[in-house]
GROMACS .gro file of C-alpha atoms in nm:
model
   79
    1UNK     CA    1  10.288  11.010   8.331
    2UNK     CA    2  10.050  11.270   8.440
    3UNK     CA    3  10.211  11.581   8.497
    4UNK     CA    4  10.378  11.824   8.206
    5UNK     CA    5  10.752  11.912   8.330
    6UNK     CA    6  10.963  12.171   8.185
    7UNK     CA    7  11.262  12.366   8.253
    8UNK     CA    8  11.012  12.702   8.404
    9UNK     CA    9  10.788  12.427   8.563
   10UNK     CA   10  10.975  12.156   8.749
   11UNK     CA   11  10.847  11.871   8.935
   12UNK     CA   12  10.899  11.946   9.281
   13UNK     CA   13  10.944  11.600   9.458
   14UNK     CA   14  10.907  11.563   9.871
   15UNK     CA   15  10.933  11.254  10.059
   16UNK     CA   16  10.904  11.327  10.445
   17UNK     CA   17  10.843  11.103  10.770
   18UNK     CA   18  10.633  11.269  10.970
   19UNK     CA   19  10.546  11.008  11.315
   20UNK     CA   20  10.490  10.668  11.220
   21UNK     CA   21  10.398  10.772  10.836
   22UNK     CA   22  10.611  10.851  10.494
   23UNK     CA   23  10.470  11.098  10.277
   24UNK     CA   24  10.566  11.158   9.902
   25UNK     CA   25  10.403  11.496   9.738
   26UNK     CA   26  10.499  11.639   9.450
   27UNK     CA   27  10.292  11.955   9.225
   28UNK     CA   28  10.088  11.906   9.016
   29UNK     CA   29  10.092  12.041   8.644
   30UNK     CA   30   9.862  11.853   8.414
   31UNK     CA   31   9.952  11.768   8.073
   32UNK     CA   32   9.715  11.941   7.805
   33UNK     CA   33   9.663  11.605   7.622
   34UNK     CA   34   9.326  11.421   7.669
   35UNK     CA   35   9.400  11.094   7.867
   36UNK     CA   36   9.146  10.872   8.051
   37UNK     CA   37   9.214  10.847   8.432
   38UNK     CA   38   9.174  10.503   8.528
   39UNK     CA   39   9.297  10.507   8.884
   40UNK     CA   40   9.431  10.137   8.838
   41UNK     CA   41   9.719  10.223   8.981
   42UNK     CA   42   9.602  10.393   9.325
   43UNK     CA   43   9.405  10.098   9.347
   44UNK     CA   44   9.673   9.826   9.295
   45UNK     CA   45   9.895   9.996   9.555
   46UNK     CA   46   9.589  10.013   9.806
   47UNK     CA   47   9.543   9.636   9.756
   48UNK     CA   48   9.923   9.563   9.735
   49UNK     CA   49   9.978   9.746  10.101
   50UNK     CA   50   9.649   9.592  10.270
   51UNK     CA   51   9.818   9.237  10.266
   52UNK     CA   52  10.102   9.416  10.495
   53UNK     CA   53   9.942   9.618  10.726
   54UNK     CA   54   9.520   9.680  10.857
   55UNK     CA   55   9.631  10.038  10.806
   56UNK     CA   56   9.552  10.254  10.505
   57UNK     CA   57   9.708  10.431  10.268
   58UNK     CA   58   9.606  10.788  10.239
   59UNK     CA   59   9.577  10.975   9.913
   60UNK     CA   60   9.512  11.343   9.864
   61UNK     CA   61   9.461  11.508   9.528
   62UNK     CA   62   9.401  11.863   9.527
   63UNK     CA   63   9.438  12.120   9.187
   64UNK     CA   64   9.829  12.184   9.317
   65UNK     CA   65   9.945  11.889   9.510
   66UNK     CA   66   9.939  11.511   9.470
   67UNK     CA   67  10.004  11.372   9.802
   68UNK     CA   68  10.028  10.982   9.945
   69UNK     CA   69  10.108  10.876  10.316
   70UNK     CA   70  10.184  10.504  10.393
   71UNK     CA   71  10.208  10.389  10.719
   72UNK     CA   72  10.587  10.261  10.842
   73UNK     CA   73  10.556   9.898  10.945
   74UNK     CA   74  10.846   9.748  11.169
   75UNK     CA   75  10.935   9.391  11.106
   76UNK     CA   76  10.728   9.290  11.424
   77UNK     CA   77  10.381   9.422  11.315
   78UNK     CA   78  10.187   9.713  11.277
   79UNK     CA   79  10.252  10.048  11.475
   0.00000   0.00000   0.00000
């Protein structure tokens, strides 16, 4: 949706668990087109995880990475 993928310019997809926390990156290369950010979807997973755990989702944006940890939950609560 966001990033401009291409045979010389991959998407370079990571999904790690690191402790008690999974975390997907992947780099970022933006598309050239003119699109409105609306964020809506950050924001609906934020919501969607806070009714399963007190513990937050992290989200990192930098000009070369795109990066979201979310706390592992075990059937019998928080960690």
């Amino acid at each position: 949706k966001h990033n401009s993928i291409s045979d010389s310019n991959p998407l370079n997809i990571s999904i790690q668990q690191k402790e008690n926390h999974l975390t997907f990156s992947n780099n970022l290369i933006p598309k050239k087109t003119d699109y409105t950010k609306s964020g809506m979807g950050l924001a609906y997973l934020k919501n969607r995880f806070s009714y399963l755990s007190e513990n937050q989702i992290k989200i990192d944006i930098s000009a070369e990475h795109y990066i979201v940890t979310i706390p592992l939950i075990h059937h019998n609560g928080d960690l």
